[in-house]
Amino acid sequence: MAEIKSITDLLSMELKIPSYQRPYKWKIQNIEDLLSDISKAISDADKYRTEFKYRIGTIIVHENSFGVYEIVDGQQRVISLTLIKQCIDPRFHCSILDEEFDNKTAQINIRNNYTYIREWFTINSALKDSFNKAFDDILEVVVINVDKISEAFQLFDSQNTRGKELDPHDLLKAYHLREMKRYPYEMEHAVTKWESKSTDAIRELFDFYLFPITNWARGIKSKSFTAKEIDAYKGVEEGSDYSYARRASRGMPYFQITEPFVAGNDFFEMVDHYLKLLADIEKELADNDAFNQINGIITNKSDLESSGFKYTVNLFKCALLMYYDKFHNFDEMAVKKLFTWAFMVRVDLYNLSYDSINKYAIGGDPTSNYTNKIPIFSKISFARKHNEICGLQIKVKRNSDSAANPKWDHLYDQLKSMNGIKEDTV
């Protein structure tokens, strides 16, 4: 059920921020924008002198069994409006003010934003009465009250996939929390673990590793990971009768990038698992003396100024992640084979775009000017033993005996040296 409410009526509702919600993350810039929008609405209302209304968004809530409205979408705006109201009317009280904000990020943002609002009204004190009136008569929101929590999350998905692009990782978080609704303790624990991680790290995990690896292993080009692609990580429903679903359930908590997992808590465990694997890889490359040359190449600041070189580093780490995920070792020969395969494409092409990386990752095509045309991700996917990767025949010597772009001759020389090829070898 949807209802248009004034801000005063909205804040008078018995609202609650459920434990699965992300922390309050609005910064001073967001507050500046909100105060500016409200000021403009007040000015427009005075100008037109009609029943002027200014709608500032949609709030999705779910009424729980205690008659309390849990905020599914819109908590950032609700908290910010509460801070403004509290500042202009110290006697004001609402249920949001009774919330315990345990997250340090939320505490810092609330304190900083409230301080800014107070300072803003010190300068614009004449606007306090106008803001109070606007909360009653001008500003309004659409409040959508959904009976079932599952419907609330579905509406959250659909609301946020229209218009501006939403972060797909937040959509996945919401989806899998919905699948955990029967397990409130596990749900809260999952949220705590999720919020303890860097948002950028989670985004990069899917954007740069899991999603491209999954596509390349299937022999198809990858693309940007957006909200339209989240079905790839919705997993299989708990209790599904599909044979592959039962197999996935029995296999947990062991994961494989290209294999299904059970929806719900296993999604959060999977994210945690692969972030740890990436950390293992970074540590191994940095600390293992056998990989000193590799680490020196991939951390070369001058080369990293090239976008094509960055693509190549990511390609290597994707291949190594898939290998390590499957065989859980850092066999020196296997790692060097994967490295050589990945970096040969950099010396093969004059200009290296992501489209070229896409083609190379799945084995190229008959017209490709690649020294190697090996679908490495497919090879890893079908390999029974890690020795099969060690035994891959990776070509290093190019017909031209030089990099396609002279800029990468030094890299080509390093690859030849790493593979025991001397300059006078025919």
C-alpha positions as a printed NumPy array, in Angstrom:
array([[  0.   ,   0.   ,   0.   ],
       [  1.383,   3.41 ,  -0.987],
       [  0.531,   6.616,   0.839],
       [  1.727,  10.198,   0.497],
       [  2.79 ,  11.638,   3.846],
       [  4.237,  14.892,   5.082],
       [  7.661,  14.681,   6.695],
       [  6.073,  15.379,  10.069],
       [  3.691,  12.445,   9.606],
       [  6.516,  10.228,   8.387],
       [  8.671,  10.927,  11.433],
       [  5.719,  10.383,  13.772],
       [  5.449,   6.772,  12.587],
       [  6.916,   4.041,  14.786],
       [  9.966,   3.528,  12.602],
       [ 12.852,   1.149,  13.169],
       [ 16.14 ,   0.556,  11.369],
       [ 16.528,  -3.243,  11.101],
       [ 19.862,  -4.864,  11.869],
       [ 20.452,  -5.884,   8.248],
       [ 20.605,  -2.281,   7.05 ],
       [ 23.911,  -0.701,   6.067],
       [ 25.287,   1.996,   8.406],
       [ 24.303,   5.629,   8.047],
       [ 26.748,   6.879,   5.408],
       [ 25.51 ,  10.296,   4.374],
       [ 28.236,  12.947,   4.506],
       [ 28.109,  16.716,   4.917],
       [ 27.828,  17.131,   1.124],
       [ 24.603,  15.08 ,   1.166],
       [ 23.255,  17.256,   3.973],
       [ 24.19 ,  20.418,   2.068],
       [ 22.235,  19.145,  -0.932],
       [ 19.213,  18.257,   1.204],
       [ 19.159,  21.643,   2.947],
       [ 19.501,  23.359,  -0.428],
       [ 16.604,  21.343,  -1.881],
       [ 14.368,  22.177,   1.076],
       [ 15.293,  25.875,   0.886],
       [ 14.408,  25.942,  -2.807],
       [ 11.094,  24.193,  -2.113],
       [ 10.254,  26.839,   0.502],
       [ 11.175,  29.608,  -1.948],
       [  9.054,  28.061,  -4.715],
       [  6.098,  27.668,  -2.353],
       [  6.297,  31.361,  -1.445],
       [  6.586,  32.309,  -5.12 ],
       [  3.616,  30.334,  -6.424],
       [  1.42 ,  30.687,  -3.316],
       [ -0.656,  27.641,  -4.198],
       [ -0.906,  24.193,  -2.686],
       [  2.729,  23.682,  -3.628],
       [  4.219,  20.337,  -2.645],
       [  7.781,  19.105,  -2.972],
       [  8.296,  15.354,  -3.015],
       [ 11.677,  14.238,  -1.717],
       [ 11.573,  10.53 ,  -2.366],
       [ 10.09 ,   7.145,  -1.6  ],
       [ 10.384,   5.229,   1.659],
       [  9.766,   1.473,   1.666],
       [  8.764,  -0.076,   4.99 ],
       [  7.655,  -3.438,   6.294],
       [  5.252,  -3.566,   9.243],
       [  6.441,  -6.304,  11.595],
       [  4.349,  -8.34 ,  14.029],
       [  4.736,  -5.649,  16.725],
       [  3.265,  -2.912,  14.565],
       [  6.672,  -1.306,  14.052],
       [  7.657,  -0.144,  10.572],
       [ 11.073,  -1.47 ,   9.586],
       [ 12.767,   0.731,   6.991],
       [ 13.795,  -1.324,   3.959],
       [ 14.791,   1.591,   1.735],
       [ 15.242,   5.26 ,   2.586],
       [ 16.936,   5.166,   5.976],
       [ 19.691,   7.612,   4.931],
       [ 17.084,  10.261,   4.144],
       [ 14.946,   9.481,   7.206],
       [ 17.878,   9.832,   9.609],
       [ 18.987,  13.068,   7.922],
       [ 15.496,  14.574,   8.137],
       [ 15.364,  13.545,  11.792],
       [ 18.635,  15.38 ,  12.472],
       [ 17.286,  18.529,  10.806],
       [ 14.022,  18.373,  12.764],
       [ 15.856,  17.8  ,  16.045],
       [ 18.039,  20.829,  15.367],
       [ 15.204,  23.241,  14.583],
       [ 12.953,  21.903,  17.364],
       [ 14.862,  20.61 ,  20.427],
       [ 11.582,  19.379,  21.964],
       [ 11.02 ,  17.062,  19.019],
       [ 11.186,  13.343,  19.644],
       [ 10.593,  10.313,  17.43 ],
       [ 11.384,   6.599,  17.393],
       [ 14.5  ,   7.089,  15.254],
       [ 16.079,   9.071,  18.098],
       [ 15.762,   5.974,  20.29 ],
       [ 17.866,   3.89 ,  17.915],
       [ 21.25 ,   2.682,  19.134],
       [ 23.825,   3.317,  16.439],
       [ 26.652,   0.934,  17.319],
       [ 28.516,   1.284,  14.037],
       [ 31.409,   3.759,  14.335],
       [ 30.963,   5.04 ,  10.79 ],
       [ 27.32 ,   5.848,  11.539],
       [ 28.236,   7.542,  14.825],
       [ 30.848,   9.758,  13.162],
       [ 28.538,  10.73 ,  10.284],
       [ 25.622,  11.506,  12.606],
       [ 27.827,  13.671,  14.829],
       [ 29.44 ,  15.526,  11.91 ],
       [ 26.16 ,  16.057,  10.076],
       [ 24.325,  17.291,  13.169],
       [ 27.157,  19.725,  13.892],
       [ 26.975,  21.018,  10.327],
       [ 23.166,  21.404,  10.475],
       [ 23.427,  23.335,  13.752],
       [ 26.062,  25.647,  12.261],
       [ 23.976,  26.082,   9.098],
       [ 20.958,  27.232,  11.126],
       [ 23.167,  29.541,  13.2  ],
       [ 23.791,  31.435,   9.964],
       [ 20.25 ,  30.9  ,   8.614],
       [ 18.323,  31.179,  11.897],
       [ 15.446,  33.031,  10.213],
       [ 14.65 ,  29.872,   8.246],
       [ 13.857,  27.684,  11.257],
       [ 10.15 ,  28.524,  11.273],
       [  9.965,  28.08 ,   7.494],
       [ 11.586,  24.642,   7.75 ],
       [  9.172,  23.608,  10.494],
       [  6.248,  24.695,   8.334],
       [  7.736,  22.925,   5.313],
       [  7.919,  19.664,   7.261],
       [  4.17 ,  20.025,   7.909],
       [  2.829,  21.455,   4.658],
       [  5.321,  21.436,   1.772],
       [  7.633,  18.434,   1.892],
       [  6.197,  14.988,   1.282],
       [  7.29 ,  11.424,   0.648],
       [  5.67 ,   8.338,  -0.781],
       [  5.569,   5.674,   1.933],
       [  5.122,   2.157,   0.606],
       [  4.072,  -0.28 ,   3.326],
       [  4.504,  -3.924,   2.362],
       [  3.036,  -6.722,   4.48 ],
       [  5.655,  -9.372,   3.721],
       [  9.374,  -8.763,   4.141],
       [ 10.071, -10.72 ,   0.943],
       [  7.814,  -8.35 ,  -1.005],
       [  9.571,  -5.386,   0.57 ],
       [ 12.947,  -6.595,  -0.679],
       [ 11.519,  -7.364,  -4.116],
       [ 10.143,  -3.825,  -4.262],
       [ 13.511,  -2.505,  -3.08 ],
       [ 15.113,  -4.315,  -6.028],
       [ 12.635,  -2.992,  -8.578],
       [ 12.616,   0.573,  -7.209],
       [ 16.368,   0.772,  -7.343],
       [ 16.892,  -0.811, -10.736],
       [ 14.788,   1.922, -12.373],
       [ 16.331,   5.247, -13.202],
       [ 19.872,   5.579, -11.896],
       [ 22.06 ,   2.513, -11.756],
       [ 22.184,   0.899,  -8.321],
       [ 25.189,  -0.833,  -6.828],
       [ 24.587,  -4.527,  -7.666],
       [ 26.402,  -5.624,  -4.525],
       [ 23.818,  -3.912,  -2.316],
       [ 21.037,  -5.588,  -4.289],
       [ 22.687,  -8.965,  -3.743],
       [ 23.07 ,  -8.231,  -0.061],
       [ 19.354,  -7.42 ,   0.19 ],
       [ 18.374, -10.491,  -1.819],
       [ 20.383, -12.936,   0.286],
       [ 19.27 , -11.371,   3.564],
       [ 15.712, -11.955,   2.412],
       [ 16.594, -15.632,   1.957],
       [ 17.764, -15.683,   5.591],
       [ 14.574, -14.279,   7.124],
       [ 14.04 , -17.479,   9.161],
       [ 17.475, -17.115,  10.76 ],
       [ 17.63 , -13.693,  12.476],
       [ 20.86 , -14.4  ,  14.392],
       [ 22.698, -15.547,  11.264],
       [ 21.26 , -12.558,   9.415],
       [ 22.663, -10.101,  11.936],
       [ 26.036, -11.877,  11.939],
       [ 26.157, -11.763,   8.132],
       [ 25.465,  -8.031,   8.104],
       [ 28.175,  -7.406,  10.696],
       [ 30.742,  -9.297,   8.615],
       [ 29.651,  -7.56 ,   5.401],
       [ 29.855,  -4.079,   6.891],
       [ 33.301,  -4.79 ,   8.348],
       [ 34.649,  -5.081,   4.809],
       [ 35.599,  -2.305,   2.435],
       [ 32.822,  -1.492,  -0.025],
       [ 35.461,  -0.984,  -2.714],
       [ 36.99 ,  -4.393,  -1.976],
       [ 33.615,  -6.111,  -2.408],
       [ 32.911,  -4.171,  -5.597],
       [ 36.309,  -5.047,  -7.055],
       [ 35.899,  -8.71 ,  -6.109],
       [ 32.843,  -9.014,  -8.354],
       [ 33.784,  -6.467, -11.032],
       [ 37.388,  -7.506, -11.603],
       [ 37.488, -11.151, -10.549],
       [ 34.406, -13.317,  -9.949],
       [ 32.214, -12.06 , -12.793],
       [ 34.873, -12.05 , -15.546],
       [ 36.267, -15.423, -14.428],
       [ 32.793, -16.98 , -14.545],
       [ 32.213, -15.668, -18.065],
       [ 35.652, -16.557, -19.413],
       [ 35.457, -20.081, -17.999],
       [ 32.275, -20.512, -20.053],
       [ 33.988, -19.249, -23.176],
       [ 32.077, -15.976, -23.389],
       [ 33.265, -12.382, -23.22 ],
       [ 32.741, -10.551, -19.974],
       [ 31.138,  -7.139, -19.487],
       [ 30.508,  -4.652, -16.707],
       [ 28.885,  -6.142, -13.634],
       [ 25.663,  -4.172, -13.169],
       [ 22.31 ,  -4.636, -11.469],
       [ 21.131,  -6.452, -14.596],
       [ 23.668,  -9.226, -13.976],
       [ 22.868, -10.095, -10.354],
       [ 20.99 , -13.288, -11.229],
       [ 24.418, -14.876, -11.688],
       [ 24.921, -14.626,  -7.916],
       [ 21.469, -15.335,  -6.512],
       [ 22.438, -18.949,  -5.877],
       [ 19.983, -21.817,  -5.502],
       [ 17.149, -21.807,  -3.006],
       [ 17.637, -23.758,   0.178],
       [ 15.694, -27.016,  -0.06 ],
       [ 15.497, -27.021,  -3.853],
       [ 14.857, -30.468,  -5.353],
       [ 17.158, -29.901,  -8.311],
       [ 19.987, -32.423,  -8.317],
       [ 22.648, -29.749,  -8.771],
       [ 21.117, -27.783,  -5.878],
       [ 21.349, -30.773,  -3.533],
       [ 24.956, -31.242,  -4.592],
       [ 25.693, -27.569,  -3.892],
       [ 24.065, -27.847,  -0.467],
       [ 26.165, -30.87 ,   0.482],
       [ 29.299, -29.166,  -0.788],
       [ 29.047, -26.115,   1.464],
       [ 31.052, -24.391,   2.879],
       [ 33.482, -25.251,   0.064],
       [ 33.212, -22.961,  -2.932],
       [ 34.265, -22.958,  -6.568],
       [ 33.959, -19.776,  -8.6  ],
       [ 32.074, -21.451, -11.441],
       [ 29.871, -23.652,  -9.23 ],
       [ 26.484, -22.758,  -7.667],
       [ 26.048, -22.031,  -3.971],
       [ 23.049, -22.025,  -1.641],
       [ 21.243, -18.679,  -1.399],
       [ 21.375, -16.862,   1.915],
       [ 24.231, -17.098,   4.373],
       [ 26.495, -18.954,   1.94 ],
       [ 26.611, -15.845,  -0.253],
       [ 28.212, -13.868,   2.573],
       [ 30.551, -16.765,   3.362],
       [ 31.513, -16.914,  -0.313],
       [ 32.401, -13.221,  -0.418],
       [ 34.492, -13.624,   2.728],
       [ 36.184, -16.718,   1.266],
       [ 37.263, -15.075,  -1.986],
       [ 38.46 , -11.894,  -0.324],
       [ 40.705, -14.111,   1.798],
       [ 41.954, -15.981,  -1.275],
       [ 42.877, -12.696,  -2.939],
       [ 44.746, -11.674,   0.213],
       [ 46.577, -15.032,   0.141],
       [ 47.614, -14.406,  -3.461],
       [ 48.922, -10.909,  -2.744],
       [ 50.919, -12.185,   0.235],
       [ 52.372, -15.139,  -1.685],
       [ 53.498, -13.009,  -4.607],
       [ 55.083, -10.475,  -2.26 ],
       [ 56.754, -12.883,   0.195],
       [ 57.756, -15.951,  -1.824],
       [ 61.285, -15.509,  -3.192],
       [ 60.395, -17.755,  -6.134],
       [ 58.072, -15.013,  -7.372],
       [ 60.366, -12.008,  -6.871],
       [ 60.646, -11.375, -10.611],
       [ 56.889, -11.652, -11.131],
       [ 56.171,  -9.32 ,  -8.231],
       [ 58.718,  -6.828,  -9.526],
       [ 57.023,  -6.754, -12.916],
       [ 53.429,  -6.382, -11.704],
       [ 54.333,  -3.618,  -9.234],
       [ 56.416,  -1.541, -11.656],
       [ 54.996,   1.964, -11.21 ],
       [ 56.059,   3.17 , -14.639],
       [ 54.382,   0.27 , -16.449],
       [ 51.257,   0.581, -14.296],
       [ 50.621,   3.987, -15.866],
       [ 49.472,   2.037, -18.944],
       [ 45.831,   0.912, -18.862],
       [ 46.713,  -2.081, -21.045],
       [ 49.347,  -3.171, -18.531],
       [ 46.805,  -2.877, -15.7  ],
       [ 44.4  ,  -5.076, -17.689],
       [ 47.197,  -7.628, -18.056],
       [ 47.975,  -7.659, -14.325],
       [ 44.29 ,  -8.216, -13.614],
       [ 44.126, -11.001, -16.22 ],
       [ 47.03 , -12.785, -14.521],
       [ 45.484, -12.44 , -11.072],
       [ 42.147, -13.73 , -12.384],
       [ 43.871, -16.81 , -13.804],
       [ 45.828, -17.317, -10.582],
       [ 42.695, -16.904,  -8.446],
       [ 40.839, -19.532, -10.454],
       [ 43.834, -21.88 , -10.248],
       [ 44.312, -21.337,  -6.493],
       [ 40.574, -21.679,  -5.903],
       [ 40.594, -25.107,  -7.525],
       [ 43.931, -26.606,  -6.467],
       [ 44.864, -24.513,  -3.419],
       [ 48.588, -24.424,  -4.101],
       [ 51.12 , -22.031,  -5.568],
       [ 53.141, -24.468,  -7.645],
       [ 56.019, -22.413,  -9.034],
       [ 55.76 , -23.83 , -12.538],
       [ 51.992, -23.331, -12.7  ],
       [ 52.2  , -19.729, -11.485],
       [ 54.923, -18.872, -14.01 ],
       [ 52.958, -20.529, -16.824],
       [ 49.89 , -18.44 , -15.986],
       [ 52.004, -15.306, -15.715],
       [ 53.72 , -15.912, -19.054],
       [ 50.394, -16.64 , -20.755],
       [ 48.84 , -13.436, -19.399],
       [ 51.745, -11.112, -20.172],
       [ 52.433, -12.402, -23.673],
       [ 49.311, -10.57 , -24.816],
       [ 50.872,  -7.297, -23.666],
       [ 53.929,  -7.818, -25.888],
       [ 51.787,  -9.21 , -28.732],
       [ 49.665,  -6.118, -29.336],
       [ 50.618,  -2.525, -30.024],
       [ 47.485,  -1.214, -28.312],
       [ 45.833,  -3.395, -25.688],
       [ 42.171,  -2.684, -24.941],
       [ 39.833,  -4.532, -22.605],
       [ 38.087,  -5.97 , -25.65 ],
       [ 41.39 ,  -7.591, -26.657],
       [ 41.767,  -9.001, -23.135],
       [ 38.24 , -10.385, -23.425],
       [ 39.06 , -12.185, -26.657],
       [ 42.406, -13.45 , -25.391],
       [ 40.906, -14.845, -22.177],
       [ 38.625, -17.174, -24.133],
       [ 41.27 , -18.282, -26.618],
       [ 41.091, -15.581, -29.263],
       [ 39.855, -16.308, -32.78 ],
       [ 41.501, -17.428, -36.065],
       [ 42.265, -13.828, -37.032],
       [ 43.791, -12.861, -33.681],
       [ 47.433, -11.824, -33.699],
       [ 48.235, -13.678, -30.481],
       [ 51.261, -15.878, -29.883],
       [ 49.055, -18.062, -27.661],
       [ 45.438, -18.947, -28.333],
       [ 44.674, -20.911, -25.181],
       [ 41.328, -20.59 , -23.344],
       [ 43.142, -20.705, -20.021],
       [ 40.071, -20.39 , -17.801],
       [ 38.358, -23.253, -19.564],
       [ 41.565, -25.285, -19.216],
       [ 41.632, -24.696, -15.457],
       [ 37.932, -25.466, -15.163],
       [ 38.305, -28.882, -16.783],
       [ 41.704, -29.801, -15.303],
       [ 41.676, -32.77 , -12.912],
       [ 45.134, -32.128, -11.477],
       [ 47.265, -29.033, -11.143],
       [ 49.981, -30.766, -13.188],
       [ 47.807, -30.238, -16.253],
       [ 48.34 , -26.499, -15.874],
       [ 52.058, -26.98 , -15.229],
       [ 52.262, -28.933, -18.476],
       [ 50.607, -26.344, -20.71 ],
       [ 52.726, -25.374, -23.692],
       [ 52.918, -21.592, -23.484],
       [ 54.751, -20.025, -26.42 ],
       [ 57.151, -17.224, -25.624],
       [ 59.209, -16.728, -28.78 ],
       [ 57.43 , -14.457, -31.268],
       [ 58.048, -14.688, -35.013],
       [ 59.177, -11.068, -35.071],
       [ 61.473, -11.695, -32.081],
       [ 60.434,  -8.368, -30.565],
       [ 57.408,  -6.898, -28.859],
       [ 54.747,  -5.484, -31.188],
       [ 55.266,  -2.153, -29.44 ],
       [ 58.956,  -1.324, -28.747],
       [ 57.811,   0.15 , -25.44 ],
       [ 57.342,  -3.418, -24.18 ],
       [ 60.648,  -4.872, -25.374],
       [ 61.898,  -4.87 , -21.774],
       [ 58.875,  -6.929, -20.725],
       [ 59.382,  -9.351, -23.596],
       [ 63.035,  -9.789, -22.588],
       [ 61.959, -10.551, -19.015],
       [ 59.459, -13.171, -20.186],
       [ 62.107, -14.862, -22.317],
       [ 64.592, -14.812, -19.447],
       [ 62.018, -16.205, -17.029],
       [ 61.383, -19.094, -19.406],
       [ 65.063, -19.836, -20.064],
       [ 65.155, -18.452, -23.605],
       [ 68.448, -16.814, -24.529],
       [ 68.704, -14.042, -27.094],
       [ 70.641, -16.209, -29.554],
       [ 68.154, -19.083, -29.347],
       [ 66.468, -19.76 , -32.688]])
